[in-house]
Amino acid sequence: MKIDVDRHGGNTEKEARKSGLSIEKIIDASASIVPFKLPIKLTNHLIKSIKNESIKFYPDRSYYELRNSISKWHNIEPSMILPGNGASELFTWAARDAGLNGISSLPSPGFGDYERALKCWNAPYIYNRLPLSWDHKRPQEFPIKPKTNVLWITNPHNPTGQLWSRSSIESLLTNYKLVICDEAFISIAPGGEHQSIIDLTKTYKNLIVIRSLTKFLGIAGLRVGYVVTNSDRLLKWEEIRDPWPLNTLAINATKMIMKDSKMHKKRLNKIHKWVEQEGKWLYQSLSGFSTIKPLPSTTNFQLIKSESSILNLLENLKKRGILLRDCRSFINLDENWFRISLLKREQNIQIINTLKDYIN
Ligand SMILES: Cc1ncc(COP(=O)(O)O)c(C=O)c1O
């Protein structure tokens, strides 16, 4: 049977069209976005931004205020920060520098967008296999030391959910001309921030750290991320990137969340509690099946290995409005692997109960 291999999860519109179900009926556990509503203060702030007609004007191209608010949150000077149209836009610029520095190493299986970004610049890269079994220890040592000029790291790793230790990454920094570390999920993983290397950008000029607001705020549609690296590099990127990659609503939302540290911390606490509770529940529930094996995860998604192909299973679930992540688009994973993102308990129960109709 042939099914499309999507490079990303979260294709709810497309799947609703195919299955004939309304989009509200779809349970999407294929994209790893926090399932909570936006904080009400943030929603109101966005409505206010529309009402006061701030979208009538071009956004501030220097992102002066936005950089200042991110700067205060991380205690890093504003000239070392550049906001972008989601982390994905910033991967494209990081990939430009990767290409200028030589061959990139992509730990695999890993997030496919780095490859897309490298292809934009015809930048050379190789895949480096990550071991496909690990224990519950958190954080874990980053397990490979590829012999390339540039190293891409995802912390916590997608799709495995492993959190790499700061010390194991720091020890690698002098071995590479450039290290690009994607911390899109780090604030979601309980204890994740302790392993962040964002502050090491002050010491290591060859380090680029990229963050996203997509996941923890649940604003994939607004498109906000930022990069932290040395300011000379950012000046070069600014010279050649699009004039207005971020829209005013995205800028205003980010400024607000970064300035309102009480709301920001409240959100993170809620997320950490949810990841702890639901992560444990999902892991235990999946362990109850004899034909699949969940692997330990520190964050809001769970990688699972099946004894046999899961393609029919995924198609059957889709027909019933449940989207799980087919992992075939990840290098080194095949049709026996899938990933489930954490949702609220009610939906997690629905996923497990539906799985029981198909597997033992
Ligand atoms: C590891 C990782 N980094 C970054 C992104 C994309 O982030 P953004 O929405 O900010 O472009 C994703 C999306 O799935 C991801 O899995």
Tab-separated table of C-alpha atoms and ligand atoms in Angstrom:
chain	number	residue	atom	x	y	z
A	1	MET	CA	0.000	0.000	0.000
A	2	LYS	CA	1.314	3.453	-0.871
A	3	ILE	CA	0.858	6.370	1.481
A	4	ASP	CA	2.418	9.840	1.299
A	5	VAL	CA	5.554	10.286	3.393
A	6	ASP	CA	5.201	13.709	4.957
A	7	ARG	CA	8.412	15.447	5.964
A	8	HIS	CA	6.614	17.148	8.865
A	9	GLY	CA	3.692	16.319	11.120
A	10	GLY	CA	0.681	18.551	11.674
A	11	ASN	CA	-1.009	18.202	8.285
A	12	THR	CA	-4.478	18.435	9.779
A	13	GLU	CA	-6.133	20.317	6.927
A	14	LYS	CA	-4.893	17.843	4.335
A	15	GLU	CA	-5.920	14.815	6.399
A	16	ALA	CA	-9.348	16.285	7.187
A	17	ARG	CA	-9.897	16.774	3.447
A	18	LYS	CA	-8.826	13.188	2.724
A	19	SER	CA	-10.855	11.542	5.477
A	20	GLY	CA	-13.923	13.770	5.093
A	21	LEU	CA	-13.851	14.497	8.848
A	22	SER	CA	-14.162	18.051	10.116
A	23	ILE	CA	-10.864	19.513	11.252
A	24	GLU	CA	-12.125	19.897	14.853
A	25	LYS	CA	-12.629	16.107	15.021
A	26	ILE	CA	-9.000	15.376	14.169
A	27	ILE	CA	-6.716	14.359	17.027
A	28	ASP	CA	-3.310	15.479	15.876
A	29	ALA	CA	-0.510	13.704	17.714
A	30	SER	CA	1.834	14.028	14.739
A	31	ALA	CA	3.130	17.563	15.436
A	32	SER	CA	4.650	18.200	18.838
A	33	ILE	CA	2.906	21.365	19.927
A	34	VAL	CA	1.734	22.029	23.462
A	35	PRO	CA	-2.068	21.452	23.518
A	36	PHE	CA	-2.979	24.326	25.852
A	37	LYS	CA	-4.817	27.454	24.788
A	38	LEU	CA	-2.869	30.664	24.483
A	39	PRO	CA	-2.693	32.590	27.763
A	40	ILE	CA	-5.761	34.882	27.690
A	41	LYS	CA	-3.583	37.962	28.226
A	42	LEU	CA	-1.688	37.085	25.088
A	43	THR	CA	-4.852	36.581	23.031
A	44	ASN	CA	-6.145	39.955	24.204
A	45	HIS	CA	-2.834	41.548	23.363
A	46	LEU	CA	-3.042	40.175	19.817
A	47	ILE	CA	-6.614	41.434	19.425
A	48	LYS	CA	-5.465	44.846	20.673
A	49	SER	CA	-2.630	44.828	18.115
A	50	ILE	CA	-5.204	44.371	15.355
A	51	LYS	CA	-7.635	46.918	16.759
A	52	ASN	CA	-5.034	49.640	17.124
A	53	GLU	CA	-4.111	49.086	13.489
A	54	SER	CA	-0.442	48.434	14.203
A	55	ILE	CA	-0.465	45.981	11.273
A	56	LYS	CA	-1.026	48.949	8.957
A	57	PHE	CA	2.684	49.757	9.178
A	58	TYR	CA	5.857	47.895	8.373
A	59	PRO	CA	7.392	46.206	11.417
A	60	ASP	CA	10.562	47.686	12.915
A	61	ARG	CA	13.290	46.084	10.823
A	62	SER	CA	15.853	46.313	13.600
A	63	TYR	CA	13.554	44.451	16.058
A	64	TYR	CA	14.944	46.824	18.655
A	65	GLU	CA	12.359	46.230	21.382
A	66	LEU	CA	11.959	42.564	20.611
A	67	ARG	CA	15.690	41.956	20.848
A	68	ASN	CA	15.773	43.836	24.129
A	69	SER	CA	13.014	41.731	25.669
A	70	ILE	CA	14.626	38.451	24.546
A	71	SER	CA	17.953	39.812	25.785
A	72	LYS	CA	16.567	40.366	29.282
A	73	TRP	CA	15.017	36.897	29.437
A	74	HIS	CA	18.323	35.193	28.603
A	75	ASN	CA	20.746	37.792	29.930
A	76	ILE	CA	22.485	38.006	26.575
A	77	GLU	CA	23.191	41.270	24.820
A	78	PRO	CA	20.685	42.299	22.106
A	79	SER	CA	23.271	42.464	19.287
A	80	MET	CA	23.790	38.703	19.700
A	81	ILE	CA	20.092	37.968	19.117
A	82	LEU	CA	18.156	37.900	15.878
A	83	PRO	CA	14.456	36.992	15.698
A	84	GLY	CA	13.258	34.989	12.707
A	85	ASN	CA	10.194	33.623	10.961
A	86	GLY	CA	10.238	30.498	13.105
A	87	ALA	CA	13.363	28.488	13.838
A	88	SER	CA	13.084	27.150	10.296
A	89	GLU	CA	13.986	30.460	8.673
A	90	LEU	CA	17.032	30.673	10.912
A	91	PHE	CA	18.170	27.158	9.950
A	92	THR	CA	18.400	28.495	6.411
A	93	TRP	CA	20.820	31.222	7.491
A	94	ALA	CA	22.768	28.909	9.767
A	95	ALA	CA	23.089	26.530	6.814
A	96	ARG	CA	24.624	29.311	4.752
A	97	ASP	CA	27.438	29.602	7.297
A	98	ALA	CA	27.650	25.831	7.556
A	99	GLY	CA	28.306	25.671	3.815
A	100	LEU	CA	31.027	28.298	4.104
A	101	ASN	CA	32.757	26.224	6.780
A	102	GLY	CA	32.791	22.834	5.034
A	103	ILE	CA	30.982	19.551	5.533
A	104	SER	CA	28.083	19.333	7.967
A	105	SER	CA	27.229	16.340	10.073
A	106	LEU	CA	23.547	15.601	10.653
A	107	PRO	CA	22.929	13.168	13.533
A	108	SER	CA	20.355	10.715	12.250
A	109	PRO	CA	17.537	10.056	12.646
A	110	GLY	CA	17.006	13.796	13.029
A	111	PHE	CA	14.880	16.757	12.094
A	112	GLY	CA	14.705	16.924	8.279
A	113	ASP	CA	14.618	20.689	7.965
A	114	TYR	CA	18.390	21.050	8.415
A	115	GLU	CA	18.851	19.123	5.195
A	116	ARG	CA	16.397	21.405	3.386
A	117	ALA	CA	18.305	24.413	4.684
A	118	LEU	CA	21.688	23.009	3.557
A	119	LYS	CA	20.279	22.232	0.117
A	120	CYS	CA	19.394	25.928	-0.331
A	121	TRP	CA	23.127	26.680	-0.448
A	122	ASN	CA	24.371	23.443	-2.039
A	123	ALA	CA	26.177	22.932	1.248
A	124	PRO	CA	27.722	19.442	1.685
A	125	TYR	CA	26.562	17.175	4.512
A	126	ILE	CA	26.699	13.618	5.746
A	127	TYR	CA	24.459	11.647	8.102
A	128	ASN	CA	25.829	10.212	11.316
A	129	ARG	CA	23.953	7.382	12.908
A	130	LEU	CA	22.765	7.794	16.468
A	131	PRO	CA	22.371	4.583	18.509
A	132	LEU	CA	18.737	3.490	18.432
A	133	SER	CA	18.483	2.297	21.996
A	134	TRP	CA	19.121	4.133	25.237
A	135	ASP	CA	18.163	4.029	28.886
A	136	HIS	CA	16.149	6.356	31.135
A	137	LYS	CA	19.147	8.441	32.224
A	138	ARG	CA	18.581	12.158	31.787
A	139	PRO	CA	20.485	14.025	30.551
A	140	GLN	CA	22.438	11.688	28.294
A	141	GLU	CA	25.932	12.130	26.857
A	142	PHE	CA	25.854	13.276	23.251
A	143	PRO	CA	26.964	9.934	21.763
A	144	ILE	CA	28.925	10.740	18.585
A	145	LYS	CA	31.919	12.829	17.517
A	146	PRO	CA	31.707	12.991	13.756
A	147	LYS	CA	34.807	14.032	11.836
A	148	THR	CA	33.343	16.947	9.913
A	149	ASN	CA	33.754	20.719	9.992
A	150	VAL	CA	30.247	21.518	11.155
A	151	LEU	CA	28.060	19.724	13.681
A	152	TRP	CA	24.275	20.099	13.955
A	153	ILE	CA	22.742	19.161	17.311
A	154	THR	CA	19.101	19.069	18.397
A	155	ASN	CA	18.542	19.318	22.130
A	156	PRO	CA	16.287	17.599	23.131
A	157	HIS	CA	16.613	15.443	20.067
A	158	ASN	CA	13.772	14.969	17.590
A	159	PRO	CA	12.459	12.276	17.085
A	160	THR	CA	14.059	10.430	20.028
A	161	GLY	CA	13.265	12.862	22.860
A	162	GLN	CA	16.736	12.433	24.402
A	163	LEU	CA	18.076	15.413	26.339
A	164	TRP	CA	21.832	15.827	25.798
A	165	SER	CA	23.969	17.063	28.669
A	166	ARG	CA	25.406	20.539	28.439
A	167	SER	CA	28.831	19.255	29.473
A	168	SER	CA	28.959	16.662	26.698
A	169	ILE	CA	28.096	19.309	24.099
A	170	GLU	CA	30.465	21.888	25.546
A	171	SER	CA	33.349	19.443	25.299
A	172	LEU	CA	32.723	19.223	21.540
A	173	LEU	CA	32.731	22.930	20.796
A	174	THR	CA	36.468	23.239	20.161
A	175	ASN	CA	36.419	20.302	17.710
A	176	TYR	CA	34.336	22.034	15.047
A	177	LYS	CA	34.536	25.160	12.931
A	178	LEU	CA	30.852	25.646	13.585
A	179	VAL	CA	28.290	24.055	15.915
A	180	ILE	CA	24.590	24.691	15.318
A	181	CYS	CA	22.396	23.725	18.251
A	182	ASP	CA	18.616	23.673	17.832
A	183	GLU	CA	16.971	24.133	21.245
A	184	ALA	CA	13.384	24.299	19.914
A	185	PHE	CA	12.121	21.854	22.580
A	186	ILE	CA	14.472	22.656	25.448
A	187	SER	CA	12.087	24.782	27.492
A	188	ILE	CA	9.405	22.070	27.240
A	189	ALA	CA	11.549	19.312	28.760
A	190	PRO	CA	11.490	19.453	32.564
A	191	GLY	CA	15.021	20.435	33.610
A	192	GLY	CA	15.862	21.148	29.979
A	193	GLU	CA	17.056	24.716	30.554
A	194	HIS	CA	19.871	23.415	32.793
A	195	GLN	CA	21.347	21.693	29.743
A	196	SER	CA	21.015	24.699	27.442
A	197	ILE	CA	24.218	26.054	25.935
A	198	ILE	CA	22.710	29.403	24.984
A	199	ASP	CA	25.043	31.346	27.300
A	200	LEU	CA	28.112	29.652	25.782
A	201	THR	CA	27.557	31.821	22.691
A	202	LYS	CA	29.251	34.561	24.767
A	203	THR	CA	32.452	32.492	24.858
A	204	TYR	CA	32.367	30.506	21.603
A	205	LYS	CA	32.127	32.504	18.386
A	206	ASN	CA	31.644	29.271	16.438
A	207	LEU	CA	28.359	28.490	18.182
A	208	ILE	CA	24.856	29.198	16.873
A	209	VAL	CA	21.897	28.420	19.149
A	210	ILE	CA	18.385	28.503	17.714
A	211	ARG	CA	15.153	28.687	19.721
A	212	SER	CA	11.489	28.524	18.757
A	213	LEU	CA	8.343	29.867	20.383
A	214	THR	CA	6.185	27.517	18.282
A	215	LYS	CA	6.218	24.581	20.621
A	216	PHE	CA	5.806	25.870	24.145
A	217	LEU	CA	3.383	28.684	23.354
A	218	GLY	CA	1.449	26.665	20.777
A	219	ILE	CA	1.774	29.357	18.102
A	220	ALA	CA	3.014	27.373	15.095
A	221	GLY	CA	0.910	29.649	12.868
A	222	LEU	CA	2.497	32.900	14.055
A	223	ARG	CA	6.055	31.789	13.161
A	224	VAL	CA	8.509	33.027	15.763
A	225	GLY	CA	11.991	31.871	16.608
A	226	TYR	CA	15.304	33.509	17.398
A	227	VAL	CA	18.964	32.818	17.074
A	228	VAL	CA	21.763	33.619	19.488
A	229	THR	CA	25.290	33.849	18.147
A	230	ASN	CA	28.115	36.350	17.708
A	231	SER	CA	26.972	39.742	16.471
A	232	ASP	CA	29.271	39.917	13.400
A	233	ARG	CA	27.612	36.836	11.970
A	234	LEU	CA	24.174	38.349	12.509
A	235	LEU	CA	25.147	41.604	10.778
A	236	LYS	CA	26.008	39.556	7.675
A	237	TRP	CA	22.703	37.682	7.756
A	238	GLU	CA	20.773	40.929	8.159
A	239	GLU	CA	22.375	42.359	5.053
A	240	ILE	CA	20.929	39.644	2.819
A	241	ARG	CA	17.738	38.339	4.394
A	242	ASP	CA	14.202	39.440	3.512
A	243	PRO	CA	13.369	42.919	4.759
A	244	TRP	CA	10.439	41.920	7.029
A	245	PRO	CA	10.553	38.211	7.920
A	246	LEU	CA	8.451	38.677	11.086
A	247	ASN	CA	5.011	40.207	11.123
A	248	THR	CA	3.796	42.707	13.708
A	249	LEU	CA	1.509	40.235	15.488
A	250	ALA	CA	4.350	37.773	15.940
A	251	ILE	CA	6.594	40.546	17.223
A	252	ASN	CA	4.005	41.851	19.663
A	253	ALA	CA	3.196	38.387	21.022
A	254	THR	CA	6.873	37.621	21.597
A	255	LYS	CA	7.593	40.946	23.231
A	256	MET	CA	4.738	40.374	25.597
A	257	ILE	CA	5.658	36.844	26.664
A	258	MET	CA	9.326	37.789	27.096
A	259	LYS	CA	8.484	40.839	29.189
A	260	ASP	CA	5.837	39.177	31.336
A	261	SER	CA	8.124	36.832	33.198
A	262	LYS	CA	5.326	35.815	35.595
A	263	MET	CA	3.141	34.587	32.720
A	264	HIS	CA	6.128	32.997	30.976
A	265	LYS	CA	7.168	31.061	34.094
A	266	LYS	CA	3.568	30.028	34.842
A	267	ARG	CA	3.281	28.618	31.320
A	268	LEU	CA	6.537	26.691	31.640
A	269	ASN	CA	5.562	25.230	35.031
A	270	LYS	CA	2.233	24.043	33.613
A	271	ILE	CA	4.023	22.443	30.654
A	272	HIS	CA	6.604	20.679	32.829
A	273	LYS	CA	3.896	19.212	35.057
A	274	TRP	CA	2.022	18.010	31.969
A	275	VAL	CA	5.132	16.463	30.355
A	276	GLU	CA	5.965	14.642	33.617
A	277	GLN	CA	2.430	13.314	34.124
A	278	GLU	CA	1.326	12.562	30.587
A	279	GLY	CA	4.780	11.402	29.450
A	280	LYS	CA	4.825	8.799	32.219
A	281	TRP	CA	1.228	7.774	31.537
A	282	LEU	CA	1.771	7.386	27.797
A	283	TYR	CA	5.032	5.485	28.262
A	284	GLN	CA	3.385	3.054	30.687
A	285	SER	CA	0.310	2.636	28.507
A	286	LEU	CA	2.407	1.930	25.418
A	287	SER	CA	4.545	-0.520	27.387
A	288	GLY	CA	1.386	-2.578	27.894
A	289	PHE	CA	1.381	-3.625	24.213
A	290	SER	CA	3.512	-6.670	23.405
A	291	THR	CA	4.273	-5.805	19.762
A	292	ILE	CA	5.572	-2.258	20.198
A	293	LYS	CA	8.257	-0.702	22.386
A	294	PRO	CA	8.270	2.934	23.500
A	295	LEU	CA	11.696	4.518	24.020
A	296	PRO	CA	12.393	6.795	26.996
A	297	SER	CA	11.741	10.468	26.238
A	298	THR	CA	12.303	13.674	28.208
A	299	THR	CA	9.930	15.821	26.245
A	300	ASN	CA	6.461	16.013	24.701
A	301	PHE	CA	6.762	13.225	22.152
A	302	GLN	CA	7.453	9.549	22.284
A	303	LEU	CA	9.301	7.446	19.698
A	304	ILE	CA	8.027	3.882	19.319
A	305	LYS	CA	9.402	0.805	17.600
A	306	SER	CA	7.043	-1.841	16.311
A	307	GLU	CA	7.889	-5.469	15.512
A	308	SER	CA	6.395	-5.012	12.061
A	309	SER	CA	5.238	-2.334	9.631
A	310	ILE	CA	2.864	0.253	11.078
A	311	LEU	CA	1.753	1.691	7.727
A	312	ASN	CA	-1.656	-0.018	7.760
A	313	LEU	CA	-2.137	0.960	11.371
A	314	LEU	CA	-1.434	4.636	10.637
A	315	GLU	CA	-3.855	4.620	7.697
A	316	ASN	CA	-6.578	3.012	9.816
A	317	LEU	CA	-6.052	5.558	12.568
A	318	LYS	CA	-6.201	8.415	10.068
A	319	LYS	CA	-9.589	7.194	8.885
A	320	ARG	CA	-10.709	7.460	12.503
A	321	GLY	CA	-9.315	10.978	12.807
A	322	ILE	CA	-6.084	10.198	14.681
A	323	LEU	CA	-2.789	11.407	13.241
A	324	LEU	CA	0.458	9.869	14.475
A	325	ARG	CA	3.864	10.611	12.959
A	326	ASP	CA	5.018	8.179	10.308
A	327	CYS	CA	8.803	8.152	10.841
A	328	ARG	CA	9.896	7.008	7.379
A	329	SER	CA	11.027	10.508	6.478
A	330	PHE	CA	13.663	10.305	9.253
A	331	ILE	CA	16.955	8.887	7.962
A	332	ASN	CA	17.705	5.486	9.586
A	333	LEU	CA	14.095	4.849	10.609
A	334	ASP	CA	11.779	2.696	8.564
A	335	GLU	CA	8.129	1.702	8.439
A	336	ASN	CA	8.364	0.023	11.845
A	337	TRP	CA	8.779	3.327	13.657
A	338	PHE	CA	6.266	5.958	14.695
A	339	ARG	CA	6.086	8.925	17.034
A	340	ILE	CA	3.230	10.087	19.249
A	341	SER	CA	3.054	13.616	20.626
A	342	LEU	CA	1.582	14.188	24.045
A	343	LEU	CA	-1.881	15.677	24.155
A	344	LYS	CA	-4.315	16.157	26.999
A	345	ARG	CA	-5.248	13.033	28.994
A	346	GLU	CA	-8.646	12.606	27.328
A	347	GLN	CA	-7.072	12.495	23.866
A	348	ASN	CA	-4.161	10.355	25.030
A	349	ILE	CA	-6.697	7.824	26.324
A	350	GLN	CA	-8.523	7.910	22.993
A	351	ILE	CA	-5.259	7.209	21.150
A	352	ILE	CA	-4.377	4.247	23.384
A	353	ASN	CA	-7.908	2.805	23.205
A	354	THR	CA	-7.950	3.072	19.427
A	355	LEU	CA	-4.512	1.426	19.194
A	356	LYS	CA	-5.991	-1.523	21.141
A	357	ASP	CA	-8.345	-2.163	18.223
A	358	TYR	CA	-5.361	-2.868	15.962
A	359	ILE	CA	-2.378	-4.124	17.940
A	360	ASN	CA	-1.653	-6.460	20.857
B	1	LIG	C1	13.612	20.001	16.297
B	1	LIG	C2	12.771	21.060	15.665
B	1	LIG	N1	13.267	22.287	15.527
B	1	LIG	C3	12.544	23.274	14.966
B	1	LIG	C4	11.273	23.041	14.488
B	1	LIG	C5	10.503	24.139	13.800
B	1	LIG	O1	10.349	25.255	14.610
B	1	LIG	P1	9.598	26.527	14.039
B	1	LIG	O2	8.133	26.256	14.045
B	1	LIG	O3	9.973	27.616	14.998
B	1	LIG	O4	10.102	26.796	12.657
B	1	LIG	C6	10.716	21.775	14.620
B	1	LIG	C7	9.347	21.500	14.129
B	1	LIG	O5	8.847	20.425	14.187
B	1	LIG	C8	11.485	20.763	15.220
B	1	LIG	O6	11.007	19.528	15.353
